[in-house]
C-alpha cells in the first residue's frame, strides 16, 4: 500500500515538473530577445542601410514587453541608439517603428555630442570620466578624498564643472540647472572596475549596469555644486554614499546614540528611522553632519511619525556622534513638509 502511494506521488510530481517545463519553454519565446533583435535589424537595414549595427539587447519583461535593442552608429564611435522593440506587436515603444528609430537616432547623436562636451571639459582639467549614470549623468571621476586633499579635489572638480557648464547649450538640462553632481570613486575601486566590451559604443560602455555596480559596491562620494547665472560655486560639498548594509549600520548607530542622549531631557523620546542626507564637514572626510528626527513622546504603536523636532548631529565615519547635539523645533511648515535649517 505504501509502495503504491509512493508510485502515485512520483507520477504526480513528474506531471508537475513536465508541465512546468512546457510553460517555461513557452515563456522563453515571451521573454527572449531573439525575435526583437531580428526585427530591429530588419528595420535598420530597410530605413537606414549601412548606418546601424545591433550590438546588444535586453528584455523588458515583465514591464511593457518586448526588448530594448542597442545599435552602434556608423561614423560616431560614442553614440548608442536605443530602441524599444516589440516584434509580436509590430511596434516600437507602442509607436510606429520607422519614426521611433529616426527619433532614437537623433537622440543618440545629441547624447553623444553632450558626452563629448562633458568629456572635453573634464579632460582639460585633468579628470577622466570613467562612467556615467544610466541617463548620461552624473559623471563618475577618480580621486582620493582625505582630510588633506578633499577641499582641493572638490575645488578642482568644481572647475571642471564650470568648464562643462560654460560649454553647454543654455537651453540644455545642464544649462538650466540650479545644481549638478559628480560622483567620485577611489583609485583602487576604479582600477578594478568592469570595463565592458571594447566593441561597444562609448555611451553603452560607460552606462553599463555592470560597470556602475563595480564602482558602487563600496562607499564613494557624491560632490554637489550650485549653479547660478551660468556660474558654478566651485567650492562644492560632498556626501558619502554607502552600500545598503553599510548605510543601514551607520543609521542604526547614530539613531541609537542620539536616542540614548536625548533621554536625559526627553525620557520618552522616540527616534524616527528616516535617514537624512549626511554631508561631509568642510575639509574633513572623517566628520559628517546631518539631522535625526525625533518625537518627545511616542506616537501610535510607539513610533515617531511626522516629527516636528530634529537633532543636528556631527558623527565620525561610523555614525558615532562627536560633540554636542543641537535640537531644532518646528521643522515642518503648515503643509507638513520638512523645512530643516541649512547645515
Short mmCIF file of C-alpha atoms in Angstrom, two decimals:
data_model
loop_
_atom_site.label_atom_id
_atom_site.label_comp_id
_atom_site.label_asym_id
_atom_site.label_seq_id
_atom_site.Cartn_x
_atom_site.Cartn_y
_atom_site.Cartn_z
CA UNK A 1 0.00 0.00 0.00
CA UNK A 2 2.79 2.39 0.94
CA UNK A 3 4.67 1.48 -2.25
CA UNK A 4 1.54 2.22 -4.28
CA UNK A 5 1.20 5.67 -2.68
CA UNK A 6 4.87 6.40 -3.45
CA UNK A 7 4.31 5.47 -7.13
CA UNK A 8 1.27 7.76 -7.30
CA UNK A 9 3.28 10.62 -5.72
CA UNK A 10 6.16 10.15 -8.18
CA UNK A 11 3.74 10.16 -11.10
CA UNK A 12 2.06 13.33 -9.89
CA UNK A 13 5.43 15.03 -9.31
CA UNK A 14 6.63 14.05 -12.77
CA UNK A 15 3.49 15.59 -14.25
CA UNK A 16 4.02 18.84 -12.38
CA UNK A 17 7.66 19.09 -13.47
CA UNK A 18 6.82 18.29 -17.07
CA UNK A 19 4.04 20.88 -17.08
CA UNK A 20 6.41 23.48 -15.63
CA UNK A 21 8.98 22.78 -18.31
CA UNK A 22 6.35 23.23 -21.03
CA UNK A 23 5.32 26.58 -19.54
CA UNK A 24 8.95 27.66 -19.17
CA UNK A 25 9.63 26.73 -22.77
CA UNK A 26 6.61 28.73 -23.87
CA UNK A 27 7.72 31.63 -21.71
CA UNK A 28 11.15 31.75 -23.31
CA UNK A 29 9.56 33.00 -26.50
CA UNK A 30 7.95 35.78 -24.49
CA UNK A 31 10.95 36.93 -22.50
CA UNK A 32 13.72 36.27 -25.07
CA UNK A 33 15.22 38.93 -27.32
CA UNK A 34 15.86 36.91 -30.50
CA UNK A 35 12.74 37.96 -32.42
CA UNK A 36 13.05 41.58 -31.33
CA UNK A 37 16.72 41.73 -32.33
CA UNK A 38 15.87 40.32 -35.77
CA UNK A 39 13.01 42.79 -36.22
CA UNK A 40 15.27 45.68 -35.16
CA UNK A 41 17.99 44.64 -37.61
CA UNK A 42 15.49 44.36 -40.48
CA UNK A 43 14.10 47.78 -39.60
CA UNK A 44 17.55 49.39 -39.55
CA UNK A 45 18.63 47.70 -42.81
CA UNK A 46 15.45 48.89 -44.55
CA UNK A 47 15.34 52.52 -43.41
CA UNK A 48 18.99 53.31 -42.60
CA UNK A 49 21.09 50.85 -44.63
CA UNK A 50 24.73 50.64 -43.58
CA UNK A 51 24.28 53.13 -40.72
CA UNK A 52 23.39 50.92 -37.75
CA UNK A 53 24.65 47.66 -36.27
CA UNK A 54 22.91 45.76 -33.46
CA UNK A 55 25.31 45.41 -30.51
CA UNK A 56 23.03 44.29 -27.69
CA UNK A 57 19.52 43.68 -26.43
CA UNK A 58 17.80 43.25 -23.09
CA UNK A 59 14.31 42.02 -22.40
CA UNK A 60 11.76 44.44 -20.97
CA UNK A 61 9.71 41.59 -19.48
CA UNK A 62 7.77 41.80 -17.16
CA UNK A 63 7.38 45.51 -17.89
CA UNK A 64 5.94 46.81 -21.15
CA UNK A 65 7.08 43.74 -23.09
CA UNK A 66 9.48 43.44 -25.98
CA UNK A 67 13.17 44.32 -25.78
CA UNK A 68 15.45 47.32 -25.72
CA UNK A 69 17.80 46.87 -28.67
CA UNK A 70 21.05 48.83 -28.83
CA UNK A 71 22.79 49.85 -32.07
CA UNK A 72 26.23 51.25 -32.82
CA UNK A 73 26.10 54.14 -35.30
CA UNK A 74 28.43 54.30 -38.28
CA UNK A 75 30.71 57.34 -38.07
CA UNK A 76 30.10 58.08 -34.38
CA UNK A 77 32.03 55.84 -32.02
CA UNK A 78 30.41 57.40 -28.97
CA UNK A 79 26.72 57.20 -29.89
CA UNK A 80 24.44 54.33 -28.88
CA UNK A 81 20.95 54.15 -30.38
CA UNK A 82 18.43 52.52 -28.04
CA UNK A 83 15.09 51.36 -29.42
CA UNK A 84 12.27 49.55 -27.60
CA UNK A 85 11.02 46.88 -29.99
CA UNK A 86 8.05 44.54 -29.62
CA UNK A 87 8.16 42.22 -32.62
CA UNK A 88 4.93 40.46 -31.63
CA UNK A 89 3.00 43.74 -31.57
CA UNK A 90 4.85 45.22 -34.56
CA UNK A 91 5.53 48.43 -32.61
CA UNK A 92 8.44 50.29 -31.07
CA UNK A 93 7.58 51.68 -27.63
CA UNK A 94 3.93 51.47 -28.79
CA UNK A 95 4.66 53.70 -31.80
CA UNK A 96 5.42 53.28 -35.50
CA UNK A 97 8.87 51.71 -35.70
CA UNK A 98 10.32 53.73 -38.59
CA UNK A 99 9.54 57.03 -36.87
CA UNK A 100 10.66 55.75 -33.47
CA UNK A 101 14.02 54.65 -34.90
CA UNK A 102 14.59 58.02 -36.58
CA UNK A 103 13.86 59.78 -33.26
CA UNK A 104 16.17 57.38 -31.41
CA UNK A 105 18.99 58.20 -33.82
CA UNK A 106 18.56 61.95 -33.33
CA UNK A 107 18.50 61.44 -29.58
CA UNK A 108 21.67 59.31 -29.75
CA UNK A 109 23.51 61.98 -31.76
CA UNK A 110 22.54 64.68 -29.24
CA UNK A 111 23.57 62.50 -26.29
CA UNK A 112 26.92 61.73 -27.91
CA UNK A 113 27.56 65.42 -28.52
CA UNK A 114 26.64 66.19 -24.92
CA UNK A 115 29.01 63.50 -23.72
CA UNK A 116 31.88 64.92 -25.78
CA UNK A 117 31.27 68.35 -24.26
CA UNK A 118 31.42 66.78 -20.80
CA UNK A 119 34.49 64.68 -21.56
CA UNK A 120 36.46 67.57 -23.02
CA UNK A 121 35.66 69.79 -20.03
CA UNK A 122 36.89 67.21 -17.53
CA UNK A 123 39.88 66.14 -19.62
CA UNK A 124 41.00 69.77 -19.79
CA UNK A 125 41.33 69.94 -16.01
CA UNK A 126 42.85 66.51 -15.51
CA UNK A 127 39.90 64.29 -14.52
CA UNK A 128 38.93 61.35 -16.71
CA UNK A 129 35.21 60.48 -16.83
CA UNK A 130 35.19 56.72 -16.18
CA UNK A 131 31.41 56.17 -16.08
CA UNK A 132 28.06 57.89 -16.42
CA UNK A 133 24.75 57.37 -14.65
CA UNK A 134 22.10 55.41 -16.59
CA UNK A 135 20.65 58.59 -18.13
CA UNK A 136 24.07 60.03 -19.04
CA UNK A 137 24.65 61.86 -15.76
CA UNK A 138 26.09 62.19 -13.22
CA UNK A 139 29.67 61.64 -14.36
CA UNK A 140 31.98 59.42 -12.30
CA UNK A 141 35.58 60.55 -11.85
CA UNK A 142 38.53 59.22 -9.85
CA UNK A 143 40.10 60.96 -6.86
CA UNK A 144 41.36 60.12 -3.38
CA UNK A 145 39.48 62.07 -0.72
CA UNK A 146 41.36 62.51 2.58
CA UNK A 147 41.33 65.27 5.18
CA UNK A 148 44.41 66.69 3.49
CA UNK A 149 43.04 66.57 -0.08
CA UNK A 150 39.24 66.80 -0.02
CA UNK A 151 38.93 70.61 -0.22
CA UNK A 152 41.46 70.83 -3.06
CA UNK A 153 39.89 67.95 -5.00
CA UNK A 154 36.39 69.42 -4.66
CA UNK A 155 37.69 72.76 -5.95
CA UNK A 156 39.43 71.12 -8.92
CA UNK A 157 36.36 69.07 -9.85
CA UNK A 158 34.26 72.22 -9.45
CA UNK A 159 36.45 73.93 -12.02
CA UNK A 160 35.75 71.02 -14.38
CA UNK A 161 32.04 71.55 -13.78
CA UNK A 162 32.44 75.26 -14.58
CA UNK A 163 34.07 74.35 -17.92
CA UNK A 164 31.25 71.88 -18.58
CA UNK A 165 28.53 74.44 -17.83
CA UNK A 166 30.25 77.14 -19.91
CA UNK A 167 30.50 74.81 -22.92
CA UNK A 168 26.91 73.56 -22.67
CA UNK A 169 23.91 74.92 -24.53
CA UNK A 170 21.95 77.37 -22.36
CA UNK A 171 18.75 75.50 -23.26
CA UNK A 172 20.14 72.10 -22.24
CA UNK A 173 19.18 70.47 -18.92
CA UNK A 174 22.60 71.43 -17.51
CA UNK A 175 22.31 74.98 -18.83
CA UNK A 176 19.04 75.38 -16.90
CA UNK A 177 20.12 73.50 -13.76
CA UNK A 178 20.46 75.11 -10.33
CA UNK A 179 22.92 72.42 -9.21
CA UNK A 180 24.71 69.37 -10.55
CA UNK A 181 26.51 66.34 -9.16
CA UNK A 182 29.73 64.46 -9.77
CA UNK A 183 30.36 61.03 -8.26
CA UNK A 184 33.90 60.40 -7.04
CA UNK A 185 35.36 56.90 -6.64
CA UNK A 186 38.72 55.93 -5.21
CA UNK A 187 41.63 54.94 -7.49
CA UNK A 188 41.56 51.42 -6.01
CA UNK A 189 37.91 50.87 -6.92
CA UNK A 190 38.35 52.48 -10.36
CA UNK A 191 41.30 50.22 -11.16
CA UNK A 192 39.17 47.11 -10.59
CA UNK A 193 36.08 48.32 -12.44
CA UNK A 194 34.24 46.30 -15.07
CA UNK A 195 35.34 47.85 -18.36
CA UNK A 196 32.80 46.19 -20.66
CA UNK A 197 33.48 45.35 -24.30
CA UNK A 198 35.81 47.48 -26.40
CA UNK A 199 33.47 46.98 -29.35
CA UNK A 200 30.60 48.75 -27.57
CA UNK A 201 29.84 52.41 -28.33
CA UNK A 202 31.30 54.66 -25.64
CA UNK A 203 27.94 55.63 -24.15
CA UNK A 204 26.87 51.99 -23.97
CA UNK A 205 30.08 51.06 -22.18
CA UNK A 206 30.11 54.00 -19.75
CA UNK A 207 26.47 53.48 -18.69
CA UNK A 208 26.72 49.70 -18.36
CA UNK A 209 24.97 48.35 -15.27
CA UNK A 210 27.95 46.03 -14.63
CA UNK A 211 30.34 48.98 -14.69
CA UNK A 212 28.18 51.04 -12.33
CA UNK A 213 27.78 48.08 -9.98
CA UNK A 214 31.55 47.60 -9.85
CA UNK A 215 32.05 51.28 -8.95
CA UNK A 216 29.33 51.45 -6.29
CA UNK A 217 29.84 48.16 -4.45
CA UNK A 218 31.96 50.13 -2.00
CA UNK A 219 31.32 53.57 -0.49
CA UNK A 220 32.01 56.54 -2.76
CA UNK A 221 31.41 60.30 -2.62
CA UNK A 222 28.84 62.45 -4.38
CA UNK A 223 30.01 66.03 -4.86
CA UNK A 224 27.37 68.72 -5.46
CA UNK A 225 27.83 72.17 -6.98
CA UNK A 226 25.36 75.05 -7.03
CA UNK A 227 24.88 76.92 -10.30
CA UNK A 228 23.61 80.48 -10.68
CA UNK A 229 23.50 82.57 -13.87
CA UNK A 230 25.92 80.16 -15.54
CA UNK A 231 28.47 80.40 -12.73
CA UNK A 232 29.40 77.44 -10.55
CA UNK A 233 30.25 77.62 -6.86
CA UNK A 234 33.41 75.55 -7.27
CA UNK A 235 33.83 75.10 -3.50
CA UNK A 236 31.21 72.36 -3.63
CA UNK A 237 30.13 70.00 -0.90
CA UNK A 238 30.15 66.23 -0.66
CA UNK A 239 28.42 63.31 0.99
CA UNK A 240 29.36 59.69 1.41
CA UNK A 241 27.21 57.18 -0.50
CA UNK A 242 27.31 53.77 1.13
CA UNK A 243 26.16 50.33 0.01
CA UNK A 244 22.85 49.29 1.57
CA UNK A 245 24.19 47.27 4.51
CA UNK A 246 26.75 49.93 5.44
CA UNK A 247 24.10 52.63 5.20
CA UNK A 248 21.77 50.68 7.48
CA UNK A 249 24.51 50.08 10.03
CA UNK A 250 25.51 53.77 10.01
CA UNK A 251 21.89 54.83 10.51
CA UNK A 252 21.29 52.38 13.35
CA UNK A 253 24.45 53.52 15.12
CA UNK A 254 23.63 57.22 15.02
CA UNK A 255 19.93 56.74 15.81
CA UNK A 256 20.68 54.57 18.86
CA UNK A 257 23.28 57.03 20.16
CA UNK A 258 21.01 60.04 19.67
CA UNK A 259 18.06 58.32 21.36
CA UNK A 260 20.15 57.50 24.43
CA UNK A 261 21.47 61.06 24.72
CA UNK A 262 18.05 62.65 24.17
CA UNK A 263 16.51 60.70 27.01
CA UNK A 264 18.36 62.83 29.55
CA UNK A 265 15.97 65.64 28.55
CA UNK A 266 13.14 63.68 26.92
CA UNK A 267 12.80 60.40 28.84
CA UNK A 268 10.16 59.03 26.44
CA UNK A 269 11.82 60.20 23.23
CA UNK A 270 11.41 58.07 20.11
CA UNK A 271 13.75 58.49 17.16
CA UNK A 272 12.49 58.24 13.58
CA UNK A 273 14.16 55.59 11.43
CA UNK A 274 14.12 58.00 8.46
CA UNK A 275 17.68 58.60 7.26
CA UNK A 276 18.52 62.18 6.30
CA UNK A 277 21.34 63.27 3.99
CA UNK A 278 24.72 63.24 5.71
CA UNK A 279 27.22 65.76 4.33
CA UNK A 280 30.94 65.88 4.94
CA UNK A 281 32.10 68.74 7.12
CA UNK A 282 34.23 71.13 5.03
CA UNK A 283 37.80 69.84 4.80
CA UNK A 284 37.00 66.54 6.54
CA UNK A 285 36.15 63.03 5.40
CA UNK A 286 36.02 61.63 8.95
CA UNK A 287 33.26 64.00 10.09
CA UNK A 288 29.71 64.10 8.74
CA UNK A 289 26.74 66.22 9.64
CA UNK A 290 23.04 65.54 9.32
CA UNK A 291 19.66 65.53 11.04
CA UNK A 292 17.91 62.87 13.09
CA UNK A 293 14.16 63.37 13.50
CA UNK A 294 12.59 62.55 16.87
CA UNK A 295 9.35 62.75 18.85
CA UNK A 296 9.44 63.78 22.55
CA UNK A 297 6.59 61.30 23.15
CA UNK A 298 5.87 58.05 21.31
CA UNK A 299 3.10 58.13 18.72
CA UNK A 300 0.77 55.32 17.58
CA UNK A 301 2.29 51.87 18.14
CA UNK A 302 5.20 53.54 19.92
CA UNK A 303 6.61 55.03 16.72
CA UNK A 304 7.71 58.51 15.71
CA UNK A 305 5.62 59.74 12.76
CA UNK A 306 5.59 63.23 11.20
CA UNK A 307 8.05 64.55 13.76
CA UNK A 308 8.23 68.31 14.25
CA UNK A 309 11.56 68.07 16.11
CA UNK A 310 15.05 67.23 14.94
CA UNK A 311 18.62 66.97 16.17
CA UNK A 312 21.58 68.26 14.17
CA UNK A 313 24.38 65.76 14.73
CA UNK A 314 28.05 65.55 13.79
CA UNK A 315 29.39 62.00 13.63
CA UNK A 316 32.54 60.10 12.75
CA UNK A 317 32.59 57.90 9.65
CA UNK A 318 30.89 55.07 11.56
CA UNK A 319 27.94 57.10 12.86
CA UNK A 320 29.14 57.77 16.40
CA UNK A 321 28.20 61.33 17.48
CA UNK A 322 31.07 63.73 18.01
CA UNK A 323 30.44 66.86 20.08
CA UNK A 324 27.13 68.33 21.20
CA UNK A 325 23.67 67.65 19.82
CA UNK A 326 21.69 70.67 18.60
CA UNK A 327 17.92 70.32 18.96
CA UNK A 328 15.72 72.15 16.44
CA UNK A 329 11.94 72.56 16.87
CA UNK A 330 9.12 73.36 14.43
CA UNK A 331 10.81 71.76 11.43
CA UNK A 332 7.59 71.34 9.41
CA UNK A 333 5.60 74.02 7.63
CA UNK A 334 1.82 74.31 7.56
CA UNK A 335 1.51 71.66 4.87
CA UNK A 336 3.58 69.18 6.87
CA UNK A 337 6.64 69.40 4.61
CA UNK A 338 10.06 69.31 6.27
CA UNK A 339 11.89 72.64 6.42
CA UNK A 340 15.18 71.81 8.11
CA UNK A 341 17.71 74.64 8.51
CA UNK A 342 20.81 74.51 6.27
CA UNK A 343 23.82 72.78 7.74
#
